[in-house]
mmCIF file of C-alpha atoms in Angstrom:
data_model
loop_
_atom_site.group_PDB
_atom_site.id
_atom_site.type_symbol
_atom_site.label_atom_id
_atom_site.label_comp_id
_atom_site.label_asym_id
_atom_site.label_seq_id
_atom_site.Cartn_x
_atom_site.Cartn_y
_atom_site.Cartn_z
ATOM 1 C CA UNK N 684 -189.374 -40.998 -118.279
ATOM 2 C CA UNK N 685 -186.542 -42.399 -120.595
ATOM 3 C CA UNK N 686 -187.397 -45.826 -122.775
ATOM 4 C CA UNK N 687 -184.562 -47.104 -124.653
ATOM 5 C CA UNK N 688 -185.462 -49.343 -127.536
ATOM 6 C CA UNK N 689 -184.172 -51.641 -130.289
ATOM 7 C CA UNK N 690 -186.685 -53.729 -132.295
ATOM 8 C CA UNK N 691 -189.541 -53.373 -129.481
ATOM 9 C CA UNK N 692 -192.487 -52.531 -131.297
ATOM 10 C CA UNK N 693 -194.627 -55.482 -130.055
ATOM 11 C CA UNK N 694 -193.732 -54.769 -126.531
ATOM 12 C CA UNK N 695 -194.592 -50.980 -126.880
ATOM 13 C CA UNK N 696 -198.116 -51.548 -128.134
ATOM 14 C CA UNK N 697 -198.718 -52.722 -124.518
ATOM 15 C CA UNK N 698 -196.240 -50.688 -122.539
ATOM 16 C CA UNK N 699 -196.698 -47.324 -123.830
ATOM 17 C CA UNK N 700 -200.734 -47.233 -123.283
ATOM 18 C CA UNK N 701 -199.928 -48.741 -119.715
ATOM 19 C CA UNK N 702 -197.605 -45.633 -119.226
ATOM 20 C CA UNK N 703 -200.620 -43.355 -120.351
ATOM 21 C CA UNK N 704 -202.781 -44.825 -117.900
ATOM 22 C CA UNK N 705 -200.581 -43.790 -114.950
ATOM 23 C CA UNK N 706 -202.164 -41.142 -112.592
ATOM 24 C CA UNK N 707 -200.820 -38.680 -111.776
ATOM 25 C CA UNK N 708 -200.073 -38.860 -115.320
ATOM 26 C CA UNK N 709 -196.404 -38.920 -116.688
ATOM 27 C CA UNK N 710 -195.061 -35.606 -117.608
ATOM 28 C CA UNK N 711 -192.799 -36.500 -120.574
ATOM 29 C CA UNK N 712 -192.310 -39.894 -122.552
ATOM 30 C CA UNK N 713 -189.037 -40.089 -124.409
ATOM 31 C CA UNK N 714 -188.360 -43.330 -126.422
ATOM 32 C CA UNK N 715 -184.690 -43.476 -127.527
ATOM 33 C CA UNK N 716 -184.327 -45.676 -130.476
ATOM 34 C CA UNK N 717 -181.182 -47.441 -131.509
ATOM 35 C CA UNK N 718 -182.066 -48.184 -135.307
ATOM 36 C CA UNK N 719 -185.033 -50.470 -134.915
ATOM 37 C CA UNK N 720 -186.041 -52.318 -137.899
ATOM 38 C CA UNK N 721 -189.447 -53.576 -136.795
ATOM 39 C CA UNK N 722 -191.132 -50.280 -136.884
ATOM 40 C CA UNK N 723 -190.552 -49.152 -133.207
ATOM 41 C CA UNK N 724 -190.831 -45.531 -133.921
ATOM 42 C CA UNK N 725 -193.902 -45.808 -135.997
ATOM 43 C CA UNK N 726 -195.644 -47.973 -133.375
ATOM 44 C CA UNK N 727 -194.468 -45.472 -130.478
ATOM 45 C CA UNK N 728 -196.384 -42.623 -132.331
ATOM 46 C CA UNK N 729 -199.119 -44.509 -133.188
ATOM 47 C CA UNK N 730 -200.044 -45.742 -129.516
ATOM 48 C CA UNK N 731 -198.848 -42.508 -127.833
ATOM 49 C CA UNK N 732 -199.218 -39.826 -130.121
ATOM 50 C CA UNK N 733 -197.472 -37.141 -127.612
ATOM 51 C CA UNK N 734 -194.606 -39.331 -127.370
ATOM 52 C CA UNK N 735 -190.984 -37.940 -127.780
ATOM 53 C CA UNK N 736 -188.577 -39.551 -130.289
ATOM 54 C CA UNK N 737 -184.744 -39.305 -129.874
ATOM 55 C CA UNK N 738 -182.371 -41.153 -131.949
ATOM 56 C CA UNK N 739 -179.309 -42.339 -130.035
ATOM 57 C CA UNK N 740 -176.051 -40.945 -131.355
ATOM 58 C CA UNK N 741 -173.895 -44.188 -130.935
ATOM 59 C CA UNK N 742 -174.332 -47.782 -130.197
ATOM 60 C CA UNK N 743 -175.381 -49.293 -126.651
ATOM 61 C CA UNK N 744 -178.030 -48.879 -123.914
ATOM 62 C CA UNK N 745 -175.806 -46.658 -121.805
ATOM 63 C CA UNK N 746 -175.641 -44.149 -124.935
ATOM 64 C CA UNK N 747 -179.233 -44.553 -125.327
ATOM 65 C CA UNK N 748 -179.981 -43.530 -121.749
ATOM 66 C CA UNK N 749 -177.420 -40.498 -121.977
ATOM 67 C CA UNK N 750 -179.199 -39.297 -124.974
ATOM 68 C CA UNK N 751 -182.593 -39.670 -123.118
ATOM 69 C CA UNK N 752 -181.245 -37.742 -119.932
ATOM 70 C CA UNK N 753 -179.989 -34.915 -122.233
ATOM 71 C CA UNK N 754 -183.407 -34.407 -123.952
ATOM 72 C CA UNK N 755 -185.268 -34.579 -120.965
ATOM 73 C CA UNK N 756 -187.081 -31.217 -120.010
ATOM 74 C CA UNK N 757 -188.577 -32.314 -116.729
ATOM 75 C CA UNK N 758 -187.004 -32.158 -113.105
ATOM 76 C CA UNK N 759 -187.084 -35.751 -112.210
ATOM 77 C CA UNK N 760 -186.060 -38.479 -114.639
ATOM 78 C CA UNK N 761 -187.361 -42.247 -114.668
ATOM 79 C CA UNK N 762 -185.485 -45.116 -116.322
ATOM 80 C CA UNK N 763 -187.692 -47.514 -117.753
ATOM 81 C CA UNK N 764 -187.248 -50.547 -119.737
ATOM 82 C CA UNK N 765 -189.441 -51.127 -123.053
ATOM 83 C CA UNK N 766 -189.799 -55.004 -122.916
ATOM 84 C CA UNK N 767 -192.726 -55.112 -120.282
ATOM 85 C CA UNK N 768 -190.789 -56.380 -117.223
ATOM 86 C CA UNK N 769 -191.191 -53.027 -115.280
ATOM 87 C CA UNK N 770 -194.719 -52.124 -114.122
ATOM 88 C CA UNK N 771 -195.601 -48.369 -114.682
ATOM 89 C CA UNK N 772 -197.867 -48.309 -112.033
ATOM 90 C CA UNK N 773 -194.868 -48.278 -109.580
ATOM 91 C CA UNK N 774 -193.691 -44.818 -111.120
ATOM 92 C CA UNK N 775 -195.456 -42.678 -108.782
ATOM 93 C CA UNK N 776 -193.451 -44.770 -105.821
ATOM 94 C CA UNK N 777 -190.189 -43.655 -107.213
ATOM 95 C CA UNK N 778 -191.354 -39.967 -107.764
ATOM 96 C CA UNK N 779 -192.640 -39.917 -103.981
ATOM 97 C CA UNK N 780 -188.951 -41.121 -102.773
ATOM 98 C CA UNK N 781 -187.529 -38.109 -104.666
ATOM 99 C CA UNK N 782 -189.858 -35.762 -103.458
ATOM 100 C CA UNK N 783 -189.441 -37.130 -99.764
ATOM 101 C CA UNK N 784 -185.653 -35.938 -99.999
ATOM 102 C CA UNK N 785 -183.814 -38.885 -102.055
ATOM 103 C CA UNK N 786 -181.390 -37.788 -104.821
ATOM 104 C CA UNK N 787 -181.598 -41.277 -106.409
ATOM 105 C CA UNK N 788 -184.621 -43.709 -106.055
ATOM 106 C CA UNK N 789 -183.174 -47.320 -106.488
ATOM 107 C CA UNK N 790 -185.661 -49.934 -107.651
ATOM 108 C CA UNK N 791 -184.965 -53.289 -105.795
ATOM 109 C CA UNK N 792 -186.542 -56.825 -106.238
ATOM 110 C CA UNK N 793 -185.139 -58.009 -103.053
ATOM 111 C CA UNK N 794 -186.444 -55.681 -100.430
ATOM 112 C CA UNK N 795 -189.655 -55.721 -98.552
ATOM 113 C CA UNK N 796 -192.588 -55.400 -101.146
ATOM 114 C CA UNK N 797 -190.431 -56.200 -104.255
ATOM 115 C CA UNK N 798 -190.192 -59.469 -106.364
ATOM 116 C CA UNK N 799 -189.331 -61.040 -109.609
ATOM 117 C CA UNK N 800 -191.126 -63.425 -111.998
ATOM 118 C CA UNK N 801 -188.346 -63.438 -114.564
ATOM 119 C CA UNK N 802 -185.075 -63.977 -112.272
ATOM 120 C CA UNK N 803 -183.259 -67.396 -112.032
ATOM 121 C CA UNK N 804 -181.875 -69.025 -108.901
ATOM 122 C CA UNK N 805 -178.340 -68.789 -110.729
ATOM 123 C CA UNK N 806 -178.886 -65.048 -111.370
ATOM 124 C CA UNK N 807 -180.299 -64.252 -108.020
ATOM 125 C CA UNK N 808 -177.131 -66.006 -106.177
ATOM 126 C CA UNK N 809 -174.910 -63.888 -108.619
ATOM 127 C CA UNK N 810 -176.531 -60.741 -107.778
ATOM 128 C CA UNK N 811 -176.345 -61.256 -104.236
ATOM 129 C CA UNK N 812 -172.682 -61.648 -104.611
ATOM 130 C CA UNK N 813 -172.231 -58.572 -106.651
ATOM 131 C CA UNK N 814 -174.366 -56.488 -103.990
ATOM 132 C CA UNK N 815 -171.800 -57.912 -101.372
ATOM 133 C CA UNK N 816 -168.877 -56.682 -103.584
ATOM 134 C CA UNK N 817 -170.477 -53.435 -104.333
ATOM 135 C CA UNK N 818 -171.431 -52.778 -100.775
ATOM 136 C CA UNK N 819 -167.932 -53.508 -99.425
ATOM 137 C CA UNK N 820 -166.351 -51.123 -102.213
ATOM 138 C CA UNK N 821 -168.519 -48.193 -101.845
ATOM 139 C CA UNK N 822 -169.776 -48.570 -98.110
ATOM 140 C CA UNK N 823 -173.261 -48.803 -99.527
ATOM 141 C CA UNK N 824 -176.400 -50.952 -98.606
ATOM 142 C CA UNK N 825 -177.467 -51.935 -101.942
ATOM 143 C CA UNK N 826 -180.064 -55.031 -101.980
ATOM 144 C CA UNK N 827 -180.246 -55.235 -105.815
ATOM 145 C CA UNK N 828 -177.365 -53.727 -107.677
ATOM 146 C CA UNK N 829 -178.428 -55.386 -111.206
ATOM 147 C CA UNK N 830 -181.708 -53.686 -111.604
ATOM 148 C CA UNK N 831 -182.446 -50.890 -114.044
ATOM 149 C CA UNK N 832 -185.650 -49.461 -112.907
ATOM 150 C CA UNK N 833 -184.294 -46.241 -111.252
ATOM 151 C CA UNK N 834 -185.476 -42.364 -110.741
ATOM 152 C CA UNK N 835 -183.157 -39.151 -109.932
ATOM 153 C CA UNK N 836 -183.441 -35.938 -110.039
ATOM 154 C CA UNK N 837 -181.974 -34.194 -113.321
ATOM 155 C CA UNK N 838 -179.693 -31.725 -111.416
ATOM 156 C CA UNK N 839 -177.201 -34.388 -110.613
ATOM 157 C CA UNK N 840 -176.329 -35.374 -113.943
ATOM 158 C CA UNK N 841 -173.247 -33.306 -114.153
ATOM 159 C CA UNK N 842 -172.098 -35.409 -111.091
ATOM 160 C CA UNK N 843 -172.611 -38.725 -113.145
ATOM 161 C CA UNK N 844 -170.097 -37.781 -115.878
ATOM 162 C CA UNK N 845 -171.570 -39.945 -118.703
ATOM 163 C CA UNK N 846 -169.946 -39.923 -122.161
ATOM 164 C CA UNK N 847 -170.845 -36.924 -123.830
ATOM 165 C CA UNK N 848 -173.867 -37.766 -126.421
ATOM 166 C CA UNK N 849 -172.122 -35.480 -129.320
ATOM 167 C CA UNK N 850 -168.923 -37.527 -129.429
ATOM 168 C CA UNK N 851 -168.576 -39.280 -132.625
ATOM 169 C CA UNK N 852 -168.495 -43.341 -132.780
ATOM 170 C CA UNK N 853 -165.355 -44.845 -131.586
ATOM 171 C CA UNK N 854 -163.135 -45.213 -134.419
ATOM 172 C CA UNK N 855 -162.321 -49.046 -134.082
ATOM 173 C CA UNK N 856 -165.923 -49.780 -133.613
ATOM 174 C CA UNK N 857 -165.955 -50.293 -129.852
ATOM 175 C CA UNK N 858 -167.884 -48.532 -127.268
ATOM 176 C CA UNK N 859 -166.823 -45.917 -124.979
ATOM 177 C CA UNK N 860 -166.920 -46.889 -121.369
ATOM 178 C CA UNK N 861 -170.499 -45.985 -120.164
ATOM 179 C CA UNK N 862 -172.092 -46.537 -123.625
ATOM 180 C CA UNK N 863 -172.835 -50.441 -123.183
ATOM 181 C CA UNK N 864 -174.853 -52.562 -120.597
ATOM 182 C CA UNK N 865 -172.485 -51.647 -117.789
ATOM 183 C CA UNK N 866 -174.478 -48.118 -117.506
ATOM 184 C CA UNK N 867 -176.826 -49.366 -114.533
ATOM 185 C CA UNK N 868 -173.774 -50.271 -112.486
ATOM 186 C CA UNK N 869 -171.923 -47.246 -113.462
ATOM 187 C CA UNK N 870 -174.780 -45.095 -112.374
ATOM 188 C CA UNK N 871 -175.224 -46.967 -108.746
ATOM 189 C CA UNK N 872 -171.396 -46.536 -108.210
ATOM 190 C CA UNK N 873 -171.193 -42.794 -109.073
ATOM 191 C CA UNK N 874 -174.084 -41.678 -106.973
ATOM 192 C CA UNK N 875 -172.696 -43.600 -104.123
ATOM 193 C CA UNK N 876 -169.109 -42.208 -104.692
ATOM 194 C CA UNK N 877 -170.927 -38.760 -104.876
ATOM 195 C CA UNK N 878 -172.059 -39.220 -101.403
ATOM 196 C CA UNK N 879 -175.728 -38.483 -102.781
ATOM 197 C CA UNK N 880 -179.017 -39.668 -100.886
ATOM 198 C CA UNK N 881 -180.395 -43.052 -102.093
ATOM 199 C CA UNK N 882 -183.937 -44.471 -101.201
ATOM 200 C CA UNK N 883 -184.638 -48.086 -102.469
ATOM 201 C CA UNK N 884 -188.115 -48.390 -103.600
ATOM 202 C CA UNK N 885 -189.644 -51.974 -103.811
ATOM 203 C CA UNK N 886 -190.333 -53.315 -107.380
ATOM 204 C CA UNK N 887 -191.792 -56.361 -108.738
ATOM 205 C CA UNK N 888 -190.084 -57.452 -111.936
ATOM 206 C CA UNK N 889 -192.320 -59.108 -114.736
ATOM 207 C CA UNK N 890 -191.467 -61.563 -117.391
ATOM 208 C CA UNK N 891 -190.594 -60.021 -120.747
ATOM 209 C CA UNK N 892 -193.544 -60.193 -122.931
ATOM 210 C CA UNK N 893 -192.054 -60.301 -126.758
ATOM 211 C CA UNK N 894 -188.686 -61.048 -128.024
ATOM 212 C CA UNK N 895 -185.455 -62.408 -126.532
ATOM 213 C CA UNK N 896 -183.399 -61.072 -123.892
ATOM 214 C CA UNK N 897 -180.023 -59.835 -124.426
ATOM 215 C CA UNK N 898 -178.986 -60.923 -120.917
ATOM 216 C CA UNK N 899 -175.923 -63.378 -120.775
ATOM 217 C CA UNK N 900 -175.649 -64.810 -117.265
ATOM 218 C CA UNK N 901 -172.005 -65.468 -116.992
ATOM 219 C CA UNK N 902 -170.566 -62.580 -119.476
ATOM 220 C CA UNK N 903 -172.899 -59.995 -117.805
ATOM 221 C CA UNK N 904 -171.797 -60.896 -114.401
ATOM 222 C CA UNK N 905 -168.040 -60.729 -115.231
ATOM 223 C CA UNK N 906 -168.519 -57.053 -116.903
ATOM 224 C CA UNK N 907 -170.331 -55.970 -113.722
ATOM 225 C CA UNK N 908 -167.451 -57.067 -111.761
ATOM 226 C CA UNK N 909 -164.859 -55.367 -114.088
ATOM 227 C CA UNK N 910 -167.424 -52.202 -113.805
ATOM 228 C CA UNK N 911 -167.233 -52.306 -110.082
ATOM 229 C CA UNK N 912 -163.236 -52.735 -110.232
ATOM 230 C CA UNK N 913 -162.898 -49.577 -112.578
ATOM 231 C CA UNK N 914 -165.307 -47.399 -110.882
ATOM 232 C CA UNK N 915 -163.601 -47.950 -107.363
ATOM 233 C CA UNK N 916 -160.455 -46.959 -109.201
ATOM 234 C CA UNK N 917 -162.012 -43.834 -110.449
ATOM 235 C CA UNK N 918 -163.577 -43.077 -106.825
ATOM 236 C CA UNK N 919 -160.362 -43.786 -105.254
ATOM 237 C CA UNK N 920 -158.572 -40.946 -107.442
ATOM 238 C CA UNK N 921 -161.302 -38.549 -106.776
ATOM 239 C CA UNK N 922 -160.890 -39.202 -103.008
ATOM 240 C CA UNK N 923 -157.161 -38.564 -102.968
ATOM 241 C CA UNK N 924 -156.256 -35.676 -100.486
ATOM 242 C CA UNK N 925 -154.613 -32.656 -102.558
ATOM 243 C CA UNK N 926 -150.873 -32.707 -102.433
ATOM 244 C CA UNK N 927 -148.251 -29.807 -102.407
ATOM 245 C CA UNK N 928 -148.901 -28.449 -105.706
ATOM 246 C CA UNK N 929 -152.732 -28.030 -105.060
ATOM 247 C CA UNK N 930 -154.092 -24.838 -106.453
ATOM 248 C CA UNK N 931 -154.882 -22.288 -104.135
ATOM 249 C CA UNK N 932 -158.149 -20.053 -103.432
ATOM 250 C CA UNK N 933 -159.379 -18.642 -106.732
ATOM 251 C CA UNK N 934 -157.177 -20.784 -108.970
ATOM 252 C CA UNK N 935 -159.179 -23.011 -111.467
ATOM 253 C CA UNK N 936 -158.738 -26.789 -110.697
ATOM 254 C CA UNK N 937 -159.029 -29.442 -113.454
ATOM 255 C CA UNK N 938 -161.630 -31.965 -113.818
ATOM 256 C CA UNK N 939 -160.978 -35.448 -112.886
ATOM 257 C CA UNK N 940 -158.695 -37.937 -114.888
ATOM 258 C CA UNK N 941 -160.243 -40.034 -117.305
ATOM 259 C CA UNK N 942 -161.750 -43.310 -116.184
ATOM 260 C CA UNK N 943 -159.339 -46.233 -116.493
ATOM 261 C CA UNK N 944 -161.808 -49.069 -117.889
ATOM 262 C CA UNK N 945 -161.228 -52.700 -118.107
ATOM 263 C CA UNK N 946 -159.276 -53.746 -120.976
ATOM 264 C CA UNK N 947 -160.964 -53.612 -124.441
ATOM 265 C CA UNK N 948 -162.906 -50.486 -123.615
ATOM 266 C CA UNK N 949 -161.721 -47.266 -124.519
ATOM 267 C CA UNK N 950 -161.934 -44.417 -122.019
ATOM 268 C CA UNK N 951 -163.744 -40.886 -122.536
ATOM 269 C CA UNK N 952 -161.630 -37.893 -122.528
ATOM 270 C CA UNK N 953 -161.996 -36.274 -119.013
ATOM 271 C CA UNK N 954 -164.397 -33.122 -119.306
ATOM 272 C CA UNK N 955 -164.830 -30.511 -116.352
ATOM 273 C CA UNK N 956 -167.596 -31.092 -113.907
ATOM 274 C CA UNK N 957 -169.340 -27.672 -114.937
ATOM 275 C CA UNK N 958 -169.454 -28.818 -118.570
ATOM 276 C CA UNK N 959 -173.074 -28.262 -119.770
ATOM 277 C CA UNK N 960 -174.986 -31.762 -120.783
ATOM 278 C CA UNK N 961 -174.949 -31.791 -124.423
ATOM 279 C CA UNK N 962 -178.267 -32.124 -126.409
ATOM 280 C CA UNK N 963 -179.351 -35.212 -127.590
ATOM 281 C CA UNK N 964 -180.232 -35.719 -131.379
ATOM 282 C CA UNK N 965 -183.843 -35.737 -131.907
ATOM 283 C CA UNK N 966 -186.192 -37.301 -134.705
ATOM 284 C CA UNK N 967 -185.434 -34.419 -137.025
ATOM 285 C CA UNK N 968 -182.055 -32.819 -137.572
ATOM 286 C CA UNK N 969 -181.251 -29.699 -135.434
ATOM 287 C CA UNK N 970 -178.143 -27.581 -135.126
ATOM 288 C CA UNK N 971 -175.428 -29.529 -133.594
ATOM 289 C CA UNK N 972 -174.545 -26.401 -131.022
ATOM 290 C CA UNK N 973 -177.185 -25.855 -128.422
ATOM 291 C CA UNK N 974 -176.489 -23.008 -125.994
ATOM 292 C CA UNK N 975 -178.489 -24.512 -123.262
ATOM 293 C CA UNK N 976 -181.145 -27.311 -122.243
ATOM 294 C CA UNK N 977 -184.533 -26.060 -123.492
ATOM 295 C CA UNK N 978 -187.006 -24.959 -120.675
ATOM 296 C CA UNK N 979 -189.737 -27.231 -119.452
ATOM 297 C CA UNK N 980 -192.910 -27.188 -121.420
ATOM 298 C CA UNK N 981 -196.207 -26.628 -119.856
ATOM 299 C CA UNK N 982 -198.102 -30.027 -119.832
ATOM 300 C CA UNK N 983 -202.079 -29.956 -119.742
ATOM 301 C CA UNK N 984 -202.613 -33.123 -117.514
ATOM 302 C CA UNK N 985 -199.717 -33.250 -115.026
ATOM 303 C CA UNK N 986 -196.991 -30.909 -113.770
ATOM 304 C CA UNK N 987 -193.642 -32.514 -113.546
ATOM 305 C CA UNK N 988 -192.381 -33.060 -109.748
ATOM 306 C CA UNK N 989 -190.272 -30.577 -108.214
ATOM 307 C CA UNK N 990 -187.563 -30.859 -105.510
ATOM 308 C CA UNK N 991 -188.673 -29.766 -102.161
ATOM 309 C CA UNK N 992 -187.811 -26.258 -101.455
ATOM 310 C CA UNK N 993 -186.803 -26.768 -97.849
ATOM 311 C CA UNK N 994 -183.350 -28.075 -98.693
ATOM 312 C CA UNK N 995 -180.722 -25.268 -97.787
ATOM 313 C CA UNK N 996 -177.817 -26.276 -99.985
ATOM 314 C CA UNK N 997 -179.696 -26.652 -103.403
ATOM 315 C CA UNK N 998 -181.792 -23.434 -104.449
ATOM 316 C CA UNK N 999 -185.053 -24.094 -105.945
ATOM 317 C CA UNK N 1000 -185.062 -23.443 -109.838
ATOM 318 C CA UNK N 1001 -186.490 -20.194 -110.752
ATOM 319 C CA UNK N 1002 -189.650 -20.256 -112.618
ATOM 320 C CA UNK N 1003 -189.820 -20.171 -116.363
ATOM 321 C CA UNK N 1004 -191.672 -17.074 -117.589
ATOM 322 C CA UNK N 1005 -194.979 -17.814 -118.895
ATOM 323 C CA UNK N 1006 -194.744 -21.511 -117.903
ATOM 324 C CA UNK N 1007 -197.647 -21.253 -115.598
ATOM 325 C CA UNK N 1008 -197.004 -24.831 -114.374
ATOM 326 C CA UNK N 1009 -199.148 -25.716 -110.923
ATOM 327 C CA UNK N 1010 -197.560 -27.003 -108.019
ATOM 328 C CA UNK N 1011 -197.602 -30.744 -107.495
ATOM 329 C CA UNK N 1012 -200.743 -31.615 -105.628
ATOM 330 C CA UNK N 1013 -199.569 -33.147 -102.777
ATOM 331 C CA UNK N 1014 -198.882 -32.756 -99.147
ATOM 332 C CA UNK N 1015 -195.542 -30.659 -98.383
ATOM 333 C CA UNK N 1016 -192.794 -33.064 -97.464
ATOM 334 C CA UNK N 1017 -191.066 -32.747 -94.132
ATOM 335 C CA UNK N 1018 -187.567 -30.669 -94.471
ATOM 336 C CA UNK N 1019 -184.543 -32.943 -95.275
ATOM 337 C CA UNK N 1020 -181.487 -32.129 -93.743
ATOM 338 C CA UNK N 1021 -178.834 -31.800 -96.203
ATOM 339 C CA UNK N 1022 -175.079 -31.170 -95.329
ATOM 340 C CA UNK N 1023 -173.757 -28.131 -96.809
ATOM 341 C CA UNK N 1024 -170.548 -29.299 -98.599
ATOM 342 C CA UNK N 1025 -167.438 -26.812 -98.420
ATOM 343 C CA UNK N 1026 -166.346 -25.006 -101.280
ATOM 344 C CA UNK N 1027 -163.562 -26.774 -103.203
ATOM 345 C CA UNK N 1028 -164.261 -30.219 -101.401
ATOM 346 C CA UNK N 1029 -165.778 -31.651 -104.360
ATOM 347 C CA UNK N 1030 -162.630 -33.774 -105.230
ATOM 348 C CA UNK N 1031 -160.693 -33.913 -102.190
ATOM 349 C CA UNK N 1032 -162.719 -36.483 -100.842
ATOM 350 C CA UNK N 1033 -163.703 -34.158 -97.765
ATOM 351 C CA UNK N 1034 -167.394 -34.197 -99.145
ATOM 352 C CA UNK N 1035 -167.947 -37.691 -99.292
ATOM 353 C CA UNK N 1036 -169.285 -39.612 -96.092
ATOM 354 C CA UNK N 1037 -167.409 -42.494 -94.725
ATOM 355 C CA UNK N 1038 -170.635 -44.913 -95.585
ATOM 356 C CA UNK N 1039 -173.398 -43.778 -98.041
ATOM 357 C CA UNK N 1040 -176.545 -44.907 -96.386
ATOM 358 C CA UNK N 1041 -179.577 -46.342 -98.395
ATOM 359 C CA UNK N 1042 -183.146 -45.713 -97.098
ATOM 360 C CA UNK N 1043 -185.995 -48.043 -97.786
ATOM 361 C CA UNK N 1044 -189.380 -46.691 -99.061
ATOM 362 C CA UNK N 1045 -191.096 -48.053 -95.919
ATOM 363 C CA UNK N 1046 -189.352 -46.032 -93.612
ATOM 364 C CA UNK N 1047 -186.312 -48.123 -92.209
ATOM 365 C CA UNK N 1048 -182.639 -47.089 -92.703
ATOM 366 C CA UNK N 1049 -179.606 -49.118 -93.084
ATOM 367 C CA UNK N 1050 -176.635 -48.242 -90.796
#
């Protein structure tokens, strides 16, 4: 579970013990701190001794999330806000959606069983409009685009192509595209553009417990609109059919072009889709170059969830020597049909379905 923080000490005193009380127990809690000045890190260690602390490498919520994703050792990743608005007792719902076959479990306040104690009528109307635009552009059926309580399998991270955490801060003091609050919309768009399986999970949003929100209704709404336009252009480039100069079999194909973000946001240089996820910077200094992500560590209380092994297109991960991690104690999910994508079709558009379906946690499916 990834918890981005900046001056959230009072909230963590309540949130982290509530996370520790979840059953089945959360395998790993990573607090990513953005230079807090109120003792956030010390509070996290005091109330949850087993917490992992990661220092974000640049500024912005998107960079904090990317640092947490890179540091995670479990198979499933849950995005969780530190302000007390998310209910940790809902975490098993998100994990269950993944185990049942979803690549991405999308929290929704506006689906059956969801709700919000915090949203205003104006923000609710704006969210509905943004949902309509996103669903039109990406062929999805999202009911709540602007909600950050989500979960996904860690092995889809290379498809998301987030800014590398080991890049230096931008020289003009700005942020790379994807480092800011647009991260949640970016993730929703890229998951849809990649043709991944999405399940909406009902979630009830509570009010922030302490501190002031950074949400600005009109400014953030405009930012989401610009994000949708930029990500649609990016997806359009990825979907273009190959031209006469397409490389033949056995020839290396370059990665996608850098995203053209809205004015004022520098783009991230393009990286090959197969590039490894760079390691995050932990609380204590480590060498910058890491050959690979660390193997998952055994946990005394709860094994991390694992992908169902029935999926033919994605082989189950090989067990780590000596890990001795027991299998999840739950009924085996039914086999999930997954289309086998042809080799070389990742970037020519043929691997992406015409519309990305969104399944709901209570069994219905949007057409």
